[in-house]
Coordinates of C-alpha atoms in Angstrom, one line a residue:
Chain A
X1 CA -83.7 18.0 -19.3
X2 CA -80.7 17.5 -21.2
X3 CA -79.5 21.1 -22.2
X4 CA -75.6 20.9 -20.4
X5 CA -73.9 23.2 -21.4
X6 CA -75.0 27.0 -19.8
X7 CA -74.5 30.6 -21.7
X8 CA -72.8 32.6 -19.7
X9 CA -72.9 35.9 -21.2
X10 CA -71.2 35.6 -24.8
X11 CA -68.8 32.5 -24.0
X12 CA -70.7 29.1 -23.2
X13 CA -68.9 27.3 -19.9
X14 CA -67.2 24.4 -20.8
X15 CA -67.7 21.3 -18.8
X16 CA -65.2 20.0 -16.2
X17 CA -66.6 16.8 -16.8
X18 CA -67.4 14.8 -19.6
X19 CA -68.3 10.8 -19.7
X20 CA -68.7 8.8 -22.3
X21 CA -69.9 5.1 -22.1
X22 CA -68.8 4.9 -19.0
X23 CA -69.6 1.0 -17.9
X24 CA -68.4 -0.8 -14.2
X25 CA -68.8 -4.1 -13.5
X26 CA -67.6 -6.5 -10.2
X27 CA -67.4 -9.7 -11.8
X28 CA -71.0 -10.8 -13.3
X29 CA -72.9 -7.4 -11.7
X30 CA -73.2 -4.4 -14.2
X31 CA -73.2 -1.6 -11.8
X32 CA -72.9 1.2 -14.4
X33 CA -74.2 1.0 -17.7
X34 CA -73.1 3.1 -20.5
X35 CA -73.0 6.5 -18.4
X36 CA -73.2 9.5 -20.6
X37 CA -73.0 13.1 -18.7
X38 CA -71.6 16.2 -18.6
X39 CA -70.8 18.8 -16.0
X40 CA -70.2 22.5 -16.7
X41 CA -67.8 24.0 -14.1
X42 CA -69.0 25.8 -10.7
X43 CA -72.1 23.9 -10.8
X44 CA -73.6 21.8 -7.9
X45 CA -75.0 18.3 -9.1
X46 CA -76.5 15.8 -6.8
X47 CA -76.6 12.3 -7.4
X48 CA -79.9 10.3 -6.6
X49 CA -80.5 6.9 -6.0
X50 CA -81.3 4.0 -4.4
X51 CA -78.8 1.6 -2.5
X52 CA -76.8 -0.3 -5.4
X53 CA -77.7 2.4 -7.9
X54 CA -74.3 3.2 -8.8
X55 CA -73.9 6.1 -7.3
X56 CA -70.6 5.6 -5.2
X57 CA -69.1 3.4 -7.8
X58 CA -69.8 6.2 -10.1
X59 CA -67.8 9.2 -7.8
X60 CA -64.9 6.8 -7.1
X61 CA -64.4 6.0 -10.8
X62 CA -64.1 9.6 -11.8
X63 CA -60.7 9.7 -9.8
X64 CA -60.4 6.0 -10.3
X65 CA -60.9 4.8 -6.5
X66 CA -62.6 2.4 -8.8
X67 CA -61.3 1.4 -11.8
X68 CA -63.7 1.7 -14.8
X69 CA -64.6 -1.7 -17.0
X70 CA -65.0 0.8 -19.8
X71 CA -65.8 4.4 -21.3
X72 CA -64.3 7.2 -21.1
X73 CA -63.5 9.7 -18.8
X74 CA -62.5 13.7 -18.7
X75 CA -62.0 15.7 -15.5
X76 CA -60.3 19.1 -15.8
X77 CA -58.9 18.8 -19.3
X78 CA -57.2 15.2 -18.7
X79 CA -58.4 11.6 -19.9
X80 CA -58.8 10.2 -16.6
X81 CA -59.1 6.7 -17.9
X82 CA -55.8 6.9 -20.1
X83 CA -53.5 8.2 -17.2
X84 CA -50.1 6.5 -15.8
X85 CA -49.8 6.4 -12.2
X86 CA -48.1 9.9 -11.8
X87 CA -50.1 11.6 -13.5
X88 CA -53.2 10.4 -11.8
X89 CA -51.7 11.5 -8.8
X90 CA -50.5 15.1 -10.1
X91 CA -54.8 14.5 -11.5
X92 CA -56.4 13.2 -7.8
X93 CA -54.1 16.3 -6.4
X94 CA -56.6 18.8 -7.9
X95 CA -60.0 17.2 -6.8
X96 CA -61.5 16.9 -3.2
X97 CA -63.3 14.2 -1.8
X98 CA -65.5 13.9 0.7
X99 CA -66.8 10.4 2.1
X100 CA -69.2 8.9 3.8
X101 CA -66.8 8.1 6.7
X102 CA -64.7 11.3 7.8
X103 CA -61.7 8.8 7.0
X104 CA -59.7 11.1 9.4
X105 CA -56.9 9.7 11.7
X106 CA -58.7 9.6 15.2
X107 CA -55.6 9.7 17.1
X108 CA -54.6 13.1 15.9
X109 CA -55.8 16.2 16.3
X110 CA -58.3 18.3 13.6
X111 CA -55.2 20.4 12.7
X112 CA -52.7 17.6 12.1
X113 CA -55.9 16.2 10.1
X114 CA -56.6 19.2 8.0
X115 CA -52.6 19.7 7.8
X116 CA -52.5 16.3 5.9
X117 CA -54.5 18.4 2.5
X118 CA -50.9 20.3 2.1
X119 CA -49.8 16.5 0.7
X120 CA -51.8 17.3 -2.8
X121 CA -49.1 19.7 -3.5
X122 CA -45.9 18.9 -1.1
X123 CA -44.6 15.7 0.5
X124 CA -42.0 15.3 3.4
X125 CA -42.5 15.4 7.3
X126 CA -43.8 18.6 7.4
X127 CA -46.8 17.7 6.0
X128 CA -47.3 14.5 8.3
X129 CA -47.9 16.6 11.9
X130 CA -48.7 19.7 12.8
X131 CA -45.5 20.5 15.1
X132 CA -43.6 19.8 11.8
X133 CA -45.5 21.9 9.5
X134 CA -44.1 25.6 8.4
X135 CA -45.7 28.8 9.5
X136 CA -47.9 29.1 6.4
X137 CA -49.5 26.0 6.1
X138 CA -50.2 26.2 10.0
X139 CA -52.0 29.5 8.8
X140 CA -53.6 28.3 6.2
X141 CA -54.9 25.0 7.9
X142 CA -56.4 27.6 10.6
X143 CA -58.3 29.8 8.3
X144 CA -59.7 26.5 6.9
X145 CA -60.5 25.0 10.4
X146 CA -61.9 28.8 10.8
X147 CA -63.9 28.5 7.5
X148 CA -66.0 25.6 8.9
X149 CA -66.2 27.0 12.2
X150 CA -63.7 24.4 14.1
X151 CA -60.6 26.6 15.0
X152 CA -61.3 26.3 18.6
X153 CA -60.9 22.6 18.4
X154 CA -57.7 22.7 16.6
X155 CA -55.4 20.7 19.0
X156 CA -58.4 18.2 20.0
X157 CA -58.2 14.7 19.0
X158 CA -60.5 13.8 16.5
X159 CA -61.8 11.0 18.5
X160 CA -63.1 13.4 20.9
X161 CA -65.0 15.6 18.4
X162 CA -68.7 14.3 17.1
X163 CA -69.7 13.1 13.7
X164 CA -70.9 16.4 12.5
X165 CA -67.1 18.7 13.9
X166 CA -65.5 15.2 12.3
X167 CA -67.2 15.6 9.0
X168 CA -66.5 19.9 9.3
X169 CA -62.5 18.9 9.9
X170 CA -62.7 16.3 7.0
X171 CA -64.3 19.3 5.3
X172 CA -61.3 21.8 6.1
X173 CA -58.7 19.5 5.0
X174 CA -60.6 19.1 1.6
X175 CA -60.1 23.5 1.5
X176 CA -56.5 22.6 2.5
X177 CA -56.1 20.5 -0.8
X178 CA -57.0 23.7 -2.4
X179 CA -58.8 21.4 -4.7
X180 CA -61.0 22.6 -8.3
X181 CA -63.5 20.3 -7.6
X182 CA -65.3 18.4 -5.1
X183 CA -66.7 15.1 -5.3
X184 CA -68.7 14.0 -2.1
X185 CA -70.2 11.0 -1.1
X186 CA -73.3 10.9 1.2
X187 CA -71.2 13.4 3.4
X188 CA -74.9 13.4 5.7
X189 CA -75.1 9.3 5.6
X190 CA -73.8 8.8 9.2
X191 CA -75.1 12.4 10.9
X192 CA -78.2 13.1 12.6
X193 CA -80.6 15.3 10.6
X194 CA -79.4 18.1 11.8
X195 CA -75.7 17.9 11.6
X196 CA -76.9 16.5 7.8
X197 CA -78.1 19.8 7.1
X198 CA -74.9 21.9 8.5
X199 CA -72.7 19.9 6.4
X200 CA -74.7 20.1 3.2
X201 CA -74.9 23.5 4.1
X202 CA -71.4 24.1 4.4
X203 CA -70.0 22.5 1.4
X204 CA -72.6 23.8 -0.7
X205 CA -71.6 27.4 0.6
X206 CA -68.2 27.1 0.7
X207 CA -68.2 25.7 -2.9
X208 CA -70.2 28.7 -4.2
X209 CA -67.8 30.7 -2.9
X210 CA -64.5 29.2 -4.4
X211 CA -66.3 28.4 -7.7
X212 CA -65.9 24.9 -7.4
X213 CA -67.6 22.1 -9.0
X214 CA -69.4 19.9 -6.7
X215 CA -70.9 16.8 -7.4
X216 CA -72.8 15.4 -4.3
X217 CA -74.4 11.9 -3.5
X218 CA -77.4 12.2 -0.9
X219 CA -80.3 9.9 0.5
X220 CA -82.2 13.0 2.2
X221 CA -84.5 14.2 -0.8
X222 CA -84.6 17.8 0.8
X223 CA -80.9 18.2 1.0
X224 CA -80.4 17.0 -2.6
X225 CA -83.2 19.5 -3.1
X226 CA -81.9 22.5 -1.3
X227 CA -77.9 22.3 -1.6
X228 CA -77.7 21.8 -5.7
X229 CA -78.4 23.5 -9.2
X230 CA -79.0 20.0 -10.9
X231 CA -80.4 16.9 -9.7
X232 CA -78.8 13.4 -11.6
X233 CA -81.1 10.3 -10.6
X234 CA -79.3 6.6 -11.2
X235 CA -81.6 3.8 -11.5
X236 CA -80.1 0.3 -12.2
X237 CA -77.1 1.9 -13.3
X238 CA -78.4 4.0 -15.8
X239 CA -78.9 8.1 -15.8
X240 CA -82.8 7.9 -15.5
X241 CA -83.1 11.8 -14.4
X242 CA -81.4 14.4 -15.1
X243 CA -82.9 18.0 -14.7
X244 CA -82.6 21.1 -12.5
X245 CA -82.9 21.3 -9.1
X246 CA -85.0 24.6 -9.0
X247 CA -88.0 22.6 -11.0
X248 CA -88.1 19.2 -9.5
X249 CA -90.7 17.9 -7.8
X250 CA -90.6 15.4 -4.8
X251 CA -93.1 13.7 -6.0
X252 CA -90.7 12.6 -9.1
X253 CA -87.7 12.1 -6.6
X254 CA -89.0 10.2 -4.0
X255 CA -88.8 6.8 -6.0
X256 CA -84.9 7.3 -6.2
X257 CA -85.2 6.8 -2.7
X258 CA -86.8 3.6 -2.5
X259 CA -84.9 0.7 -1.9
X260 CA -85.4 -1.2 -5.1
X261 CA -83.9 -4.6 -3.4
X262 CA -85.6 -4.2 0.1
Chain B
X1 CA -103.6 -20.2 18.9
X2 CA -101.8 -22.7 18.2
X3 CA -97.6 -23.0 18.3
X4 CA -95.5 -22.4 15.0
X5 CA -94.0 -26.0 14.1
X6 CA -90.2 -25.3 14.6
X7 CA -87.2 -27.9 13.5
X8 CA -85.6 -29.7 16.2
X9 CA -82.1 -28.4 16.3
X10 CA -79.4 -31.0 17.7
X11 CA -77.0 -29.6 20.4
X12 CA -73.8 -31.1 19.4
X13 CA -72.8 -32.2 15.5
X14 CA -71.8 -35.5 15.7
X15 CA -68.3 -35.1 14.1
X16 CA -67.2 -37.0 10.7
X17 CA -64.8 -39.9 10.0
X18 CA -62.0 -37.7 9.5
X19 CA -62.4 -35.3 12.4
X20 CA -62.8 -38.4 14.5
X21 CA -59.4 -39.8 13.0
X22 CA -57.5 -36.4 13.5
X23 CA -58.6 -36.5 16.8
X24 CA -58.0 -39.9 17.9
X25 CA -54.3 -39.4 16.3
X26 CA -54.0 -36.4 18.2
X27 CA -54.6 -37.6 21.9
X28 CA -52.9 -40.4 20.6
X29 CA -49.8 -38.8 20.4
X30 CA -49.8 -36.6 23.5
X31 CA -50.2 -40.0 25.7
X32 CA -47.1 -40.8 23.4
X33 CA -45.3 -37.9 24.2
X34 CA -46.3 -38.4 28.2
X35 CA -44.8 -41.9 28.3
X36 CA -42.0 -41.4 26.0
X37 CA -40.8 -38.1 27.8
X38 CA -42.3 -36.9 30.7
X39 CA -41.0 -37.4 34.1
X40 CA -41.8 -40.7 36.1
X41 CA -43.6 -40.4 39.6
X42 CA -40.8 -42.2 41.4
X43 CA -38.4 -39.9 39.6
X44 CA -40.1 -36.8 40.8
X45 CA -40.5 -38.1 44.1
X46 CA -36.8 -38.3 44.1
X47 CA -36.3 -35.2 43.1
X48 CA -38.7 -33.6 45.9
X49 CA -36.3 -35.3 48.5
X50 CA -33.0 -34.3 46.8
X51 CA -34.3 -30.6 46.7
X52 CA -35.6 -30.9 50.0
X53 CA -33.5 -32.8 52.2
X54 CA -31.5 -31.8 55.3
X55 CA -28.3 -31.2 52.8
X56 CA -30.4 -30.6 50.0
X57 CA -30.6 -28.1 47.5
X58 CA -33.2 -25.7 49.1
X59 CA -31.3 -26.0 52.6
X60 CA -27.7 -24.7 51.2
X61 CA -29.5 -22.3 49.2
X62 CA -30.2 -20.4 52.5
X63 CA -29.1 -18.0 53.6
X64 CA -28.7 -15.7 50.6
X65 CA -24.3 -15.3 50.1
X66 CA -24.3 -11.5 49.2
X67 CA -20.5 -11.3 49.4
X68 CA -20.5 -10.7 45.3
X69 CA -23.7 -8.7 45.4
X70 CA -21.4 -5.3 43.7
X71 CA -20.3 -8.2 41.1
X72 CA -23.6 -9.5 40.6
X73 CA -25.2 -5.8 40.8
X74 CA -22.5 -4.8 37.5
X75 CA -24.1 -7.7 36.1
X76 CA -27.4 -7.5 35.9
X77 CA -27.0 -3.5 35.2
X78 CA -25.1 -5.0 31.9
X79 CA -28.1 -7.5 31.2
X80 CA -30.4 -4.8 31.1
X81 CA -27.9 -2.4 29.1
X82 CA -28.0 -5.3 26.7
X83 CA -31.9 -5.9 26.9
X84 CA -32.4 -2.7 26.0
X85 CA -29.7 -1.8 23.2
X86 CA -30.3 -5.0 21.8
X87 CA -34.4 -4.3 21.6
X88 CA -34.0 -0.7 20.5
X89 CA -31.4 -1.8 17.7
X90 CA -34.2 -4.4 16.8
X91 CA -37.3 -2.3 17.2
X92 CA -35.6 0.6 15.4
X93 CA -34.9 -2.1 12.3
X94 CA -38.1 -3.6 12.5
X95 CA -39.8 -0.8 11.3
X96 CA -38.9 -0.4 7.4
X97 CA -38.8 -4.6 7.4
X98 CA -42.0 -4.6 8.7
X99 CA -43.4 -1.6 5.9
X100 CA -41.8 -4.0 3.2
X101 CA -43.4 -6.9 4.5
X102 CA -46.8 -5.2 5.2
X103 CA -49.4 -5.9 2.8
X104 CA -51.0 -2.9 0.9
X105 CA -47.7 -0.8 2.0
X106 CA -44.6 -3.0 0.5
X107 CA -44.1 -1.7 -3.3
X108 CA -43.7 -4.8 -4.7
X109 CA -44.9 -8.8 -4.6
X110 CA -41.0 -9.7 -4.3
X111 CA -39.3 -7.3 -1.6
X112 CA -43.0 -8.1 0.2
X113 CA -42.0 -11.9 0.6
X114 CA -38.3 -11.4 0.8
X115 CA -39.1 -9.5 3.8
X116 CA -41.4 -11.7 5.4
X117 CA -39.3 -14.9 4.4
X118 CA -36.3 -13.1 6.1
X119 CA -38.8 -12.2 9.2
X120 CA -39.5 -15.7 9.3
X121 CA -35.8 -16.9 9.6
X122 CA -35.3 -14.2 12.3
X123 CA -38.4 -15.4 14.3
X124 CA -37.9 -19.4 14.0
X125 CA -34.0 -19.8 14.7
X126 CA -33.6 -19.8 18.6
X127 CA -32.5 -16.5 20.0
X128 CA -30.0 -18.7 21.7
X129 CA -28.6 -20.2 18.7
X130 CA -28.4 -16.9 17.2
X131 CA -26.1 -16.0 20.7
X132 CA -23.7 -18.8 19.6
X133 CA -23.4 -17.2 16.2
X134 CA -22.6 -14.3 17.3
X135 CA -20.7 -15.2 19.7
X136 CA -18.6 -17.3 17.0
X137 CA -18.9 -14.1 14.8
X138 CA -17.9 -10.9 17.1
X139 CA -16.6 -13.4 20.1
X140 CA -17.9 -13.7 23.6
X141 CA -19.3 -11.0 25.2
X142 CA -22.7 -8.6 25.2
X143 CA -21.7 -7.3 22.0
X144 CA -23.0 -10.7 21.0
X145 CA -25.7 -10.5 23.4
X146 CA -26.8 -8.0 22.1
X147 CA -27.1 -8.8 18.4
X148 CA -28.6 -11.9 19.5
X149 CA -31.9 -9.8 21.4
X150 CA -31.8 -7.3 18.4
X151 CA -32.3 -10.3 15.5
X152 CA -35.2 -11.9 18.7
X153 CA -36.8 -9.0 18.6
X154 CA -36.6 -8.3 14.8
X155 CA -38.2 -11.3 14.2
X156 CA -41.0 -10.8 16.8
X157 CA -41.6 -7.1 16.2
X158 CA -41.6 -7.1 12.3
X159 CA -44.5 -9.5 12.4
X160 CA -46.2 -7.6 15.0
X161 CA -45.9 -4.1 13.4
X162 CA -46.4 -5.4 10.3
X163 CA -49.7 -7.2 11.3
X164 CA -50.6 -3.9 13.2
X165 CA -50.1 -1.5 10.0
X166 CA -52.3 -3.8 7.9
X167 CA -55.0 -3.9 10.2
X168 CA -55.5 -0.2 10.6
X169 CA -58.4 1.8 9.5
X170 CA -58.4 2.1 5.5
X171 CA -60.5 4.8 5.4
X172 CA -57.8 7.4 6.5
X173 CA -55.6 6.1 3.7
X174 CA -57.7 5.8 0.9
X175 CA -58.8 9.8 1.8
X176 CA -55.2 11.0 1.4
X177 CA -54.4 8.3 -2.0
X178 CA -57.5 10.2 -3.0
X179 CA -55.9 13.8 -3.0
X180 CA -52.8 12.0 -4.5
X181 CA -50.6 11.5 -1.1
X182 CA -47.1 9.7 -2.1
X183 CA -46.7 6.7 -0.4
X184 CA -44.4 7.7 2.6
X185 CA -47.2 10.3 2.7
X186 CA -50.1 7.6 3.4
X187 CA -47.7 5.7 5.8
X188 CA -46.6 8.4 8.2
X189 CA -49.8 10.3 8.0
X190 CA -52.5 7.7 8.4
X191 CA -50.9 4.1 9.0
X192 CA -48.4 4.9 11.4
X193 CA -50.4 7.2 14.0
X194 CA -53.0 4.9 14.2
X195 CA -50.9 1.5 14.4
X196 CA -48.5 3.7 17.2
X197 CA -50.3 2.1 20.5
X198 CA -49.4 -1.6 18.8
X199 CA -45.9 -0.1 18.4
X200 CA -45.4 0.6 21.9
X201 CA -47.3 -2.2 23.2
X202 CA -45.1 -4.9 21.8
X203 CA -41.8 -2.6 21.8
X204 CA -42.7 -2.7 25.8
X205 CA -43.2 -6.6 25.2
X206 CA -40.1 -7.2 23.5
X207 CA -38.1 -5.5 26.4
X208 CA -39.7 -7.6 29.1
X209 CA -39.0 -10.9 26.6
X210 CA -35.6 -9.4 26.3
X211 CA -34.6 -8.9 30.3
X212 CA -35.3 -12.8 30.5
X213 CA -34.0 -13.8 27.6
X214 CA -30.8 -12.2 28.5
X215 CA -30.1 -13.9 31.9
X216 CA -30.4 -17.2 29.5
X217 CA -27.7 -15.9 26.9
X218 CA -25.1 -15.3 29.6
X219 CA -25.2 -18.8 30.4
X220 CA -23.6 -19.3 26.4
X221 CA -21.4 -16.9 27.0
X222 CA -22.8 -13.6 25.7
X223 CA -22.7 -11.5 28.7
X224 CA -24.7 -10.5 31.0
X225 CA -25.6 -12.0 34.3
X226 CA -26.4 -15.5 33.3
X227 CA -22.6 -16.6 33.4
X228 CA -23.0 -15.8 37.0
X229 CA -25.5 -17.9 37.4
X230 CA -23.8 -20.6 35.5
X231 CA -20.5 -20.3 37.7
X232 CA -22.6 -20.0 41.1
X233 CA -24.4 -23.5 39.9
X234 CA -20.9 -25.0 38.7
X235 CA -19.2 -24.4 42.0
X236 CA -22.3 -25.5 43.7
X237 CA -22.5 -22.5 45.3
X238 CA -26.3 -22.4 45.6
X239 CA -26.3 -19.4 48.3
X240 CA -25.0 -17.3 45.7
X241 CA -27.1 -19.0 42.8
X242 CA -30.1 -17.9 45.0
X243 CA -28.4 -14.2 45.1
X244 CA -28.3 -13.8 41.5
X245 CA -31.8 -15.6 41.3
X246 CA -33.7 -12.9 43.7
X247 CA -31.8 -10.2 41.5
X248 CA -33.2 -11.0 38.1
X249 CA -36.8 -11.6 39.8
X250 CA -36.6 -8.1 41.0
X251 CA -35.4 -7.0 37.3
X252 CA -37.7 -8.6 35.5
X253 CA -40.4 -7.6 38.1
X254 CA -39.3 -3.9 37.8
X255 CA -39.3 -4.3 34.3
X256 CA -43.3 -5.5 33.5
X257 CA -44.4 -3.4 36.2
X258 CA -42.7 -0.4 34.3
X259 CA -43.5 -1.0 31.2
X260 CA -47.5 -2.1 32.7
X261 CA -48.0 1.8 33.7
X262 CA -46.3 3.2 30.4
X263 CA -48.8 1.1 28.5
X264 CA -51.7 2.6 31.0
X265 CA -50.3 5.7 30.6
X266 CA -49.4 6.3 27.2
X267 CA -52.1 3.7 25.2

């Protein structure tokens, strides 16, 4: 499949992401090699793969997390590679991540948590605790705590939540953010099945609904499956797949799943 | 069936040529330092008779004299006024020396080991010696005192919080430098929550180190209840000494068991 760009009516969507040659290596290791792809806006991609695929390497270089050997990159209009540090910033400020880990601060509560997505748009103490925020972005962090159905934990401590109301509150501060597009990585890695399946659920949903771009990385076939329009595989660092998600088959997925080293 | 062969694994590695020098050196030099230094047997047994004898020390240490107990009582309230302005003052400059000198937080290679060099100097010079500057500087006093405790515990709690701030999580930081968080952003948001039990912990510790370290800087000169001690001793007034003694036991005591049930408490 390599039709990307979609008619929509008379205009043809332009993509929010385009890479070009994109190549990674740590020291001797080629991770990704000569990535081309490109990603129209308000779609839903899932990434595929087996461990050391590439596919983590490959979300944290599109906001540089990781910095790219080579190639280029375009997210949202700007040259991703070619940016100075402040405008990478104003850049990173605009697209939400979701990782693996929930990555929030376990000592403080969900809402202080969620508060912290006000700091892609304003800095100073009010964005550091909740007792210090202003009216509206206490509002606003409730309606996103509300929006992933947590606004009755709002003054718990994280550490007291489970994984799955962890990865919902890392969740709501990524809607805090009021980000364009989300990039999420194995969000379902470290939840039972379950909980896996709320979350996929949730950010597929809830991106639908803003119109947001997601790109998602997932070892459960069936969520990969169910929450996306278009299905990426990585193999070896290389796109090997690339087709919707409404026509693949299992059958063709499943070896993205196998652990190639094991 | 018969049993897998396995290798014979030795219990103990006999140790090299060099680690066998190093340690001969080593217990070398402590028997060294034994002979050269430490006290001999017919010393100490005259010590044990001179401290208790009839006339000796012990004896005319008892009964406690409590005549001066209002004196002494001023006294040690002004060793703990010090301890504790001189540890807040420290603890409260600590903080942005240790963010400097904290790796993945300072802004630059340079202020990074400028602050840790200067952290050093702070942690190796003597609190004592650092009373006799002071003293030379602002004169005698707690003033001095209490400079001396705050430079102690700069040294002692900008390593600490330092140490503490690089060992949190990274996760929580990298998700805010991810949505493009300034940098005061990452620190008060993610480092400093989570490092805030480390905080306390040796903020607490640096109290209790400053209550006893401030009985020994009165003794220079720089206030505080130690210069009663030192006159009481002088005079060989040992009824008092033991006065003053029992009242800086019961500080100190009050002290670690206070800060022991904040740290239950609160961490």
């Amino acid at each position: 499949m390599q039709m990307r760009l979609i008619e929509d009516g008379a205009a043809i969507a332009a993509p929010v992401l385009r890479l070009t040659e994109l190549c990674k290596n740590f020291g001797e290791r080629q991770i990704l090699k000569n990535i081309k792809l490109e990603v129209i806006g308000g779609s839903a991609v899932a990434l595929i793969g087996a461990n050391g695929a590439g596919k983590s390497t490959l979300l944290r270089s599109l906001v540089r997390l990781v910095e790219p050997t080579s190639g280029k990159i375009e997210l949202l209009g700007k040259d991703v590679t070619a940016l100075a540090e402040r405008d990478l910033v104003r850049l990173r400020s605009r697209v939400g991540v979701v990782f693996q880990k929930h990555n929030l601060v376990s000592r403080l509560s969900a809402l202080t948590n969620v508060l912290h997505g006000v700091q892609s748009r304003s800095n100073g103490p009010q964005s550091w605790l909740q007792c210090l925020a202003s009216r509206s972005d206490r509002d606003e962090a409730m309606r996103c705590l509300a929006a992933v159905g947590m606004q009755n934990v709002a003054l718990q401590r994280v550490d007291s939540l489970s994984g799955g109301q962890s990865q919902r509150v890392a969740i709501a501060r990524m809607l805090m953010q009021r980000p364009e597009m989300v990039l999420a990585d194995e969000p379902d890695a470290s939840l039972d099945p379950q909980s896996g399946e709320e979350i996929m659920n949730l950010l597929y949903k809830l991106t639908k609904e803003k119109k947001l771009t997601l790109i998602v990385s997932s070892h459960r076939l069936e969520h990969t499956q169910h929450f996306s329009d278009r299905i990426i595989g990585l193999a070896d660092g290389r796109i090997t797949l690339d087709q919707p998600s409404a026509t693949s088959s299992s059958k063709n997925l499943r070896s993205f799943f196998i652990d190639r080293a094991a | 069936m018969t049993r897998a062969a396995t290798p014979a694994v030795r219990r103990f590695e006999s140790p090299g040529i060099f680690a066998f020098m190093v340690w001969a050196l080593v217990i070398a030099f402590i028997a060294w330092s034994f002979a050269e230094t430490g006290p001999s047997l017919e010393r100490l047994m005259r010590g044990a008779n001179r401290l208790i004898a009839p006339d000796g020390m012990l004896a005319r240490m008892f009964p406690p004299e409590i005549s001066r107990l209002p004196q002494v009582l001023r006294s040690l309230l002004e060793t703990f006024q010090m301890a504790t302005a001189g540890t807040m003052l420290g603890i409260v400059l600590s903080f942005p020396l240790a963010i400097l000198a904290a790796e993945g937080l300072s802004p630059n290679r340079i202020l990074r080991g400028l602050s840790r060099g200067l952290i050093a100097v702070f942690r190796t010079v003597p609190d004592l010696v650092w009373a006799i500057i002071f003293i030379i500087t602002v004169g005698l006093g707690p003033a001095a005192g209490v400079l001396a405790i705050m430079v102690d515990t700069m040294g002692f709690a900008g390593r600490f919080f330092a140490e503490a701030m690089e060992e949190t999580d990274k996760g929580p930081r990298e998700a805010l430098s991810a949505i493009g968080a300034t940098r005061p952003g990452l620190i008060f948001s993610a480092v400093v929550p989570q490092a805030l039990p480390a905080f306390t912990a040796t903020t607490l510790f640096c109290l209790e180190k400053a209550v006893r370290g401030s009985v020994v800087l009165g003794l220079v000169g720089a206030g505080g209840i130690g210069i009663e001690l030192k006159t009481a001793f002088d005079l060989f007034d040992y009824d008092q000494a033991l006065t003053v003694i029992i009242a800086i036991f019961i500080l100190v005591i009050a002290v670690e068991q206070l800060s022991g049930w904040i740290r239950r408490e609160i961490i």
